[in-house]
PDB file of C-alpha atoms and ligand atoms in Angstrom:
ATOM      1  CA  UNK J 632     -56.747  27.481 113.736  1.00  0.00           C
ATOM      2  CA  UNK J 633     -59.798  27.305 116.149  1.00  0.00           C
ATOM      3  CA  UNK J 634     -62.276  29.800 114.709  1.00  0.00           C
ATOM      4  CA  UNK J 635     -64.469  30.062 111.563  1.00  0.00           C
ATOM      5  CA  UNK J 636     -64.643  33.904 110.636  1.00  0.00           C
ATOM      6  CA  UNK J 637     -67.920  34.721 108.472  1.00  0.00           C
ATOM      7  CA  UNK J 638     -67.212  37.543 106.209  1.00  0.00           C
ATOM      8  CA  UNK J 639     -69.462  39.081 103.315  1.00  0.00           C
ATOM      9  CA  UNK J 640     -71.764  41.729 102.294  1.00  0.00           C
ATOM     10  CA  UNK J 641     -75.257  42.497 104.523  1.00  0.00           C
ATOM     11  CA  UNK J 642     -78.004  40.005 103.653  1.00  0.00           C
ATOM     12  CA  UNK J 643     -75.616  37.282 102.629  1.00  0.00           C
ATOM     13  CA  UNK J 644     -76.916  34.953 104.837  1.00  0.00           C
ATOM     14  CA  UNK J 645     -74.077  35.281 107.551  1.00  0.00           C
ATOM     15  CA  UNK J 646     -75.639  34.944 111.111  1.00  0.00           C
ATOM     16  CA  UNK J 647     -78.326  32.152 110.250  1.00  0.00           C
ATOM     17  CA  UNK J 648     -75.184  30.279 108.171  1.00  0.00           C
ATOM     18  CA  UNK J 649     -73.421  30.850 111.279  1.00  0.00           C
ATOM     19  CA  UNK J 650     -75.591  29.104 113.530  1.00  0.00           C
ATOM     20  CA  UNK J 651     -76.173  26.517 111.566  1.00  0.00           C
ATOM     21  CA  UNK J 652     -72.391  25.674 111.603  1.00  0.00           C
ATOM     22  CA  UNK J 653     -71.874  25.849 115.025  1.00  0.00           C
ATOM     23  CA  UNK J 654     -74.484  23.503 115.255  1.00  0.00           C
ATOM     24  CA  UNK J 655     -73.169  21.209 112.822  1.00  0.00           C
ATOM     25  CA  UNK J 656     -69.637  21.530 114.182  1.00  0.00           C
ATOM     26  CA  UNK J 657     -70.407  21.481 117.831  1.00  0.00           C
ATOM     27  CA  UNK J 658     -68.873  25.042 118.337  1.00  0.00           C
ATOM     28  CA  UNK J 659     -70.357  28.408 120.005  1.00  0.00           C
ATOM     29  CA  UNK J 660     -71.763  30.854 118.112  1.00  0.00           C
ATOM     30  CA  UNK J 661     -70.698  34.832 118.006  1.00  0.00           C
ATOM     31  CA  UNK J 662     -72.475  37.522 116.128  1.00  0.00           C
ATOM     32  CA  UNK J 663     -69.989  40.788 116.241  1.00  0.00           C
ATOM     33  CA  UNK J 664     -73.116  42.986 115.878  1.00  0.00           C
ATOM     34  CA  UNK J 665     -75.260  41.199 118.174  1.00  0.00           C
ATOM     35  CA  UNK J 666     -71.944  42.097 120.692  1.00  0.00           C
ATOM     36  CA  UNK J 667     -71.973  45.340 119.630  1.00  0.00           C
ATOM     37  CA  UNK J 668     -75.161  46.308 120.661  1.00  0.00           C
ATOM     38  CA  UNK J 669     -75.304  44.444 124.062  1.00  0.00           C
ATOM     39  CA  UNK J 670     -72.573  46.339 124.922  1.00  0.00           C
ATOM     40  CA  UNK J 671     -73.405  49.512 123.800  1.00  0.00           C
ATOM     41  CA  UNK J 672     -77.449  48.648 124.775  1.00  0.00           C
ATOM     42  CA  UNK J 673     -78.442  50.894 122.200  1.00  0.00           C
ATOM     43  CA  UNK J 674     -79.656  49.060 118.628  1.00  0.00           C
ATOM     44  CA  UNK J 675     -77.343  48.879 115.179  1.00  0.00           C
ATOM     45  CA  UNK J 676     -79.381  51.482 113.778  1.00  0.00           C
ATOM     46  CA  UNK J 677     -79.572  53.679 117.335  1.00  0.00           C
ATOM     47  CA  UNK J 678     -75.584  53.344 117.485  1.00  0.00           C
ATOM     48  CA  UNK J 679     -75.598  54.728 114.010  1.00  0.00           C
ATOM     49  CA  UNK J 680     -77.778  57.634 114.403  1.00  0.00           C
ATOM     50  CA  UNK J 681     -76.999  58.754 117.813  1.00  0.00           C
ATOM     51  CA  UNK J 682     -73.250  58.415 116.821  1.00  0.00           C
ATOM     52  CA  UNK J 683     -72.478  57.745 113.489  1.00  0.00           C
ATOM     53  CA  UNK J 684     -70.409  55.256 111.323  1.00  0.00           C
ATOM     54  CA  UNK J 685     -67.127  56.130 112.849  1.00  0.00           C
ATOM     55  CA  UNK J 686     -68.128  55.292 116.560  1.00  0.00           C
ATOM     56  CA  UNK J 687     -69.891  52.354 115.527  1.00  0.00           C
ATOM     57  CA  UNK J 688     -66.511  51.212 113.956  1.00  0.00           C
ATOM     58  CA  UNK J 689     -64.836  51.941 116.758  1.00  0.00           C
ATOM     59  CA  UNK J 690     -66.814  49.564 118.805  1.00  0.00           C
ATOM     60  CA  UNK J 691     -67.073  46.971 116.576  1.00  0.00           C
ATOM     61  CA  UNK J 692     -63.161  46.720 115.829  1.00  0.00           C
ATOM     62  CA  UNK J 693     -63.230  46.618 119.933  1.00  0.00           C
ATOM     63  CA  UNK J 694     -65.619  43.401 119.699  1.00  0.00           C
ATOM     64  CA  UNK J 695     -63.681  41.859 117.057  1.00  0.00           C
ATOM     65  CA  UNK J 696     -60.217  42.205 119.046  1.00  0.00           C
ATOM     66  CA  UNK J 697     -61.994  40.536 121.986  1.00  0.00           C
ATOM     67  CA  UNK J 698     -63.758  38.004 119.952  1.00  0.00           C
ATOM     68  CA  UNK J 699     -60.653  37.520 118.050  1.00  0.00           C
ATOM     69  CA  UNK J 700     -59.223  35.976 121.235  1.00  0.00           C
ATOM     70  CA  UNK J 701     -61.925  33.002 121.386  1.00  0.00           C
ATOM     71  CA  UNK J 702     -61.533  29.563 120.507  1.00  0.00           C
ATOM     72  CA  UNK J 703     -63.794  27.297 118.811  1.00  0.00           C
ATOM     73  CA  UNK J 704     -65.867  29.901 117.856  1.00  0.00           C
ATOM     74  CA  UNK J 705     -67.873  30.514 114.972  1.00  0.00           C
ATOM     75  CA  UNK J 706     -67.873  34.143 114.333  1.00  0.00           C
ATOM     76  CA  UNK J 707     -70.459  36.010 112.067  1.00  0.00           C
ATOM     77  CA  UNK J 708     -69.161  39.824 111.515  1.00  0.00           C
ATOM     78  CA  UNK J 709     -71.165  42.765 110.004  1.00  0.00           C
ATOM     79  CA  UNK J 710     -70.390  43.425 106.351  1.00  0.00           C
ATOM     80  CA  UNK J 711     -67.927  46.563 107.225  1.00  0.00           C
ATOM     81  CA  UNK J 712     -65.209  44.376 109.357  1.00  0.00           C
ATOM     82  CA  UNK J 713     -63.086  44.033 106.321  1.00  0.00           C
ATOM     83  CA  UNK J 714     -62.786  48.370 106.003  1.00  0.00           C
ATOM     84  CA  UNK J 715     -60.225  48.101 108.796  1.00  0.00           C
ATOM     85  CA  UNK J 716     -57.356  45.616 108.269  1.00  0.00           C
ATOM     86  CA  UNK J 717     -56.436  45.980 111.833  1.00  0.00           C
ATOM     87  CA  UNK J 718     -59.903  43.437 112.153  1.00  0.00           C
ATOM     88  CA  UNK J 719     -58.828  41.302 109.770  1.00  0.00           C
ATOM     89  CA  UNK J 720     -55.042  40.378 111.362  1.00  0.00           C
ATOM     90  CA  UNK J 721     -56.419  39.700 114.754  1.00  0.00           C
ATOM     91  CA  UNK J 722     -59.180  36.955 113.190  1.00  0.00           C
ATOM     92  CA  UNK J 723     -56.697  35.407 111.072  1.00  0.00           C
ATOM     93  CA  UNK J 724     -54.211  35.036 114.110  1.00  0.00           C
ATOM     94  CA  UNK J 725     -56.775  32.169 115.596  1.00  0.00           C
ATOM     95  CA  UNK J 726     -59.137  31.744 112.876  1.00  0.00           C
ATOM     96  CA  UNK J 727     -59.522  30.784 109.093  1.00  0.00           C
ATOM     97  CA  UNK J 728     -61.856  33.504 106.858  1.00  0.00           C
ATOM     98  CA  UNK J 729     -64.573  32.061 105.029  1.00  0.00           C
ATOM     99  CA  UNK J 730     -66.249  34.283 102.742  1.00  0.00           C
ATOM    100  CA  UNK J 731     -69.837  34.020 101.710  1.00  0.00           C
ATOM    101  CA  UNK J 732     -70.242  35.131  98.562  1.00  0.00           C
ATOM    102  CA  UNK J 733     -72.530  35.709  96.547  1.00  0.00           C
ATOM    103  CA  UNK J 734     -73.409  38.024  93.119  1.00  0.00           C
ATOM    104  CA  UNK J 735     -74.466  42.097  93.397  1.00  0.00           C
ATOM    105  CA  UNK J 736     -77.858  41.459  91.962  1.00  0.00           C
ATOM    106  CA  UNK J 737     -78.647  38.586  94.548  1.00  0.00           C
ATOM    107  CA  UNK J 738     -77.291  41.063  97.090  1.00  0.00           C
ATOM    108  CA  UNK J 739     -79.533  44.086  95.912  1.00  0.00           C
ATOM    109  CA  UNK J 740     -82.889  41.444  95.389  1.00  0.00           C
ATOM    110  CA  UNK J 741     -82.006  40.294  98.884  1.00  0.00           C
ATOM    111  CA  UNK J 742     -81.473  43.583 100.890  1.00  0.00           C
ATOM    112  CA  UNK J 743     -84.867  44.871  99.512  1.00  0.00           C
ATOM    113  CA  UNK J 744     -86.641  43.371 102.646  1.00  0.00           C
ATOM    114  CA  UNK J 745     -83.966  44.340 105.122  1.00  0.00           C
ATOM    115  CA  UNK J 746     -85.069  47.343 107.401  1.00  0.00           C
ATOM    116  CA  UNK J 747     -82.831  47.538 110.087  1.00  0.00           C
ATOM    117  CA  UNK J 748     -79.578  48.495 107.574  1.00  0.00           C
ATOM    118  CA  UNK J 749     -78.746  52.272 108.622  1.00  0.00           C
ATOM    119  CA  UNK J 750     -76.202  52.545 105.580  1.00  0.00           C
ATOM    120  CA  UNK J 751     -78.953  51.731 103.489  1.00  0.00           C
ATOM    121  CA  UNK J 752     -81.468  53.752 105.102  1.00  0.00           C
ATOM    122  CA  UNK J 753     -83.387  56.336 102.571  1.00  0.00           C
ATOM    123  CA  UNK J 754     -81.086  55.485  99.819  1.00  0.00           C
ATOM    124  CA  UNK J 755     -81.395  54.058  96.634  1.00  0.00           C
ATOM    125  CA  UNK J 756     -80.768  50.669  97.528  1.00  0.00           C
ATOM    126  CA  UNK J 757     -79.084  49.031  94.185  1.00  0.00           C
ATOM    127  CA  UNK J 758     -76.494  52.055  93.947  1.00  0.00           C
ATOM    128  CA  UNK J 759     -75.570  51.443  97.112  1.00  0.00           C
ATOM    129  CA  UNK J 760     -75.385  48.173  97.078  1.00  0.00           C
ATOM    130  CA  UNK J 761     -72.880  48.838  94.177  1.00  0.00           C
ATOM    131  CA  UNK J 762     -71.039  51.546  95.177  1.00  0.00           C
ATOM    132  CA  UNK J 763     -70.125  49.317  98.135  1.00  0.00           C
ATOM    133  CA  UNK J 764     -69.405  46.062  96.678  1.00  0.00           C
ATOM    134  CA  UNK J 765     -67.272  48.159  94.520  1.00  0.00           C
ATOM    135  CA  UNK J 766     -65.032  48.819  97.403  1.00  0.00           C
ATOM    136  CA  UNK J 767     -65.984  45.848  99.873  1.00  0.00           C
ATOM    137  CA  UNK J 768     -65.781  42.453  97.300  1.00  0.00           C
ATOM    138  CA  UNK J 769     -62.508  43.259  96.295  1.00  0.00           C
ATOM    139  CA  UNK J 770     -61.657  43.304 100.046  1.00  0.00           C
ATOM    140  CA  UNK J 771     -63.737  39.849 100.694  1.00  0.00           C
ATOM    141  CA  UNK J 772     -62.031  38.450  98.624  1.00  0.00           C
ATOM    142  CA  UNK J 773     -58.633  39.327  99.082  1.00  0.00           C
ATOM    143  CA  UNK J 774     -59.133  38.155 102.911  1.00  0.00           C
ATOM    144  CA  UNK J 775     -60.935  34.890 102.393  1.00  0.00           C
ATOM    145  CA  UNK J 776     -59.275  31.345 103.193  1.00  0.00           C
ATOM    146  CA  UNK J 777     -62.363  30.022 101.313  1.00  0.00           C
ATOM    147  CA  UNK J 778     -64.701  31.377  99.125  1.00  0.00           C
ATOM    148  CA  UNK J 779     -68.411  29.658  99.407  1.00  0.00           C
ATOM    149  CA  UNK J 780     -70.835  30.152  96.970  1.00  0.00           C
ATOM    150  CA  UNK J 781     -73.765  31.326  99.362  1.00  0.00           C
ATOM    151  CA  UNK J 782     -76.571  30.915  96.800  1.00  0.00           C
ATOM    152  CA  UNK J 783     -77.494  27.750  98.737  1.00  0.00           C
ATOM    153  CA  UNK J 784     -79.905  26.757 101.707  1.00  0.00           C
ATOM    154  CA  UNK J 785     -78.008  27.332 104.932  1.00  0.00           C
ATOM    155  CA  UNK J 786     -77.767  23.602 105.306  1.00  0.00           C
ATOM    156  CA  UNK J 787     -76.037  23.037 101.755  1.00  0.00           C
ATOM    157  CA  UNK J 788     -73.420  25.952 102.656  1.00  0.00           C
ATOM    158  CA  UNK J 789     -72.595  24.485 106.007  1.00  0.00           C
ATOM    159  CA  UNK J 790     -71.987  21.383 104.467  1.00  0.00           C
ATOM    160  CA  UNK J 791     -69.961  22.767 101.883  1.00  0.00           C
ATOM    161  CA  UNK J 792     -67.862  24.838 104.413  1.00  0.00           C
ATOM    162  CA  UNK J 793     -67.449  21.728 106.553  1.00  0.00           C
ATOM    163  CA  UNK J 794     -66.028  19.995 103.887  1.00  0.00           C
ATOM    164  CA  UNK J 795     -63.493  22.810 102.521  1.00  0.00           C
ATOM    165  CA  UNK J 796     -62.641  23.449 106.154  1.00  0.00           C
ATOM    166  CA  UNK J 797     -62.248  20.203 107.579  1.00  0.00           C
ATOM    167  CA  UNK J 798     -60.730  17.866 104.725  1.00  0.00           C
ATOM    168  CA  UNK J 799     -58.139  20.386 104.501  1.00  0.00           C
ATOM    169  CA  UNK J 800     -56.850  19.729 107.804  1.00  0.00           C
TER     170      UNK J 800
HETATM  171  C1  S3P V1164     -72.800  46.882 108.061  1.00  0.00           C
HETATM  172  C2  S3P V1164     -73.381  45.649 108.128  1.00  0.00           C
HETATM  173  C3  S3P V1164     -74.248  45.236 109.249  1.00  0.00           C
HETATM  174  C4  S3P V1164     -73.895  46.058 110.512  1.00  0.00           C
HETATM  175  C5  S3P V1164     -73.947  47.509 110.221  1.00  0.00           C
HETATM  176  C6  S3P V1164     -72.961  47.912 109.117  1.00  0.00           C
HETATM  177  C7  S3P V1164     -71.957  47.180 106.874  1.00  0.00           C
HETATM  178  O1  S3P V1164     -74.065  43.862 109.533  1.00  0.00           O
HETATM  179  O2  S3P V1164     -72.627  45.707 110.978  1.00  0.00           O
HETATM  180  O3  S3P V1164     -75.269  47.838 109.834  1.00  0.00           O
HETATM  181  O4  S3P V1164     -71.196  48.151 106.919  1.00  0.00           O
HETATM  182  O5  S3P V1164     -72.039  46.433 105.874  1.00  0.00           O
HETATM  183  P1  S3P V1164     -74.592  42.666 108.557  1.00  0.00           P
HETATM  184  O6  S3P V1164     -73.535  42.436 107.520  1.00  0.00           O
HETATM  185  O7  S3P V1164     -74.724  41.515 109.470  1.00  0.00           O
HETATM  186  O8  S3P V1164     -75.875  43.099 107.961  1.00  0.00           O
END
């Protein structure tokens, strides 16, 4: 197994966790939604309202299958990449899911600041952090390789992934 998959809701902490690790680990860094709007070179939140949810599924499942193919990669994906199980198979094929997890009211105090979220855009923020961790942990967790507790700094959580990744080799 050569990559580290970040999975987890939005505002978990995933790309700064991310580079962090790579850091630590001496591995590259991917961000699927940093990918997604390169290639596209139109914003998250452009892709969204230009196109809607389905497109920007459609090219993110496209990153993931090429990102999928890296090695020694850490990979951060957007909160959605566990709707399509198609995603998930082609990261575990070279790559061990690590879940950052953490509880729906830390999730809803921590997506209060977060502005660049179209899905929740205009919305009251703590249903719909709800209504989708009804649907989404569930999924998290049923993916993961390892759960990590991601009420932690960064450098605490990389340590702790290090050391559930690596002794278990
Ligand atoms: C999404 C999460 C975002 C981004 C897009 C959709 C989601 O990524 O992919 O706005 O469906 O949860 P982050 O999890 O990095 O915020």
């Amino acid at each position: 197994m050569s990559n580290l998959v970040l999975i987890g809701f939005m505002g978990a902490g995933k790309s700064s966790i991310g580079k962090a690790l790579a850091r630590s680990a001496s591995m590259r860094f991917v961000d699927t939604d940093e990918r997604v709007a390169k290639e596209a070179d139109l914003s998250i939140p452009r892709i969204f309202e230009g196109s809607g949810e389905k497109h920007f599924r459609q090219l993110e499942s496209k990153v993931v299958s090429d990102v999928a193919e890296m090695d020694d990669a850490v990979i951060a994906t957007g909160g959605g990449v566990v709707l399509n199980d198609k995603n998930i198979e082609k990261l575990k094929k070279n790559g061990v899911i690590i879940y950052i997890c953490l509880t729906e009211s830390e999730l809803i105090r921590r997506v209060r600041d977060l502005k660049d979220r179209p899905l929740l855009k205009d919305l009251d923020k703590d249903d719909t952090v709800h209504k989708l961790m009804k649907v989404r942990g569930p999924l998290y967790r049923k993916y993961a390789d390892y759960i990590i507790d991601g009420n932690y700094p960064v450098n605490a959580i990389v340590e702790k992934i290090n050391e559930a990744v690596f002794s278990d080799e």
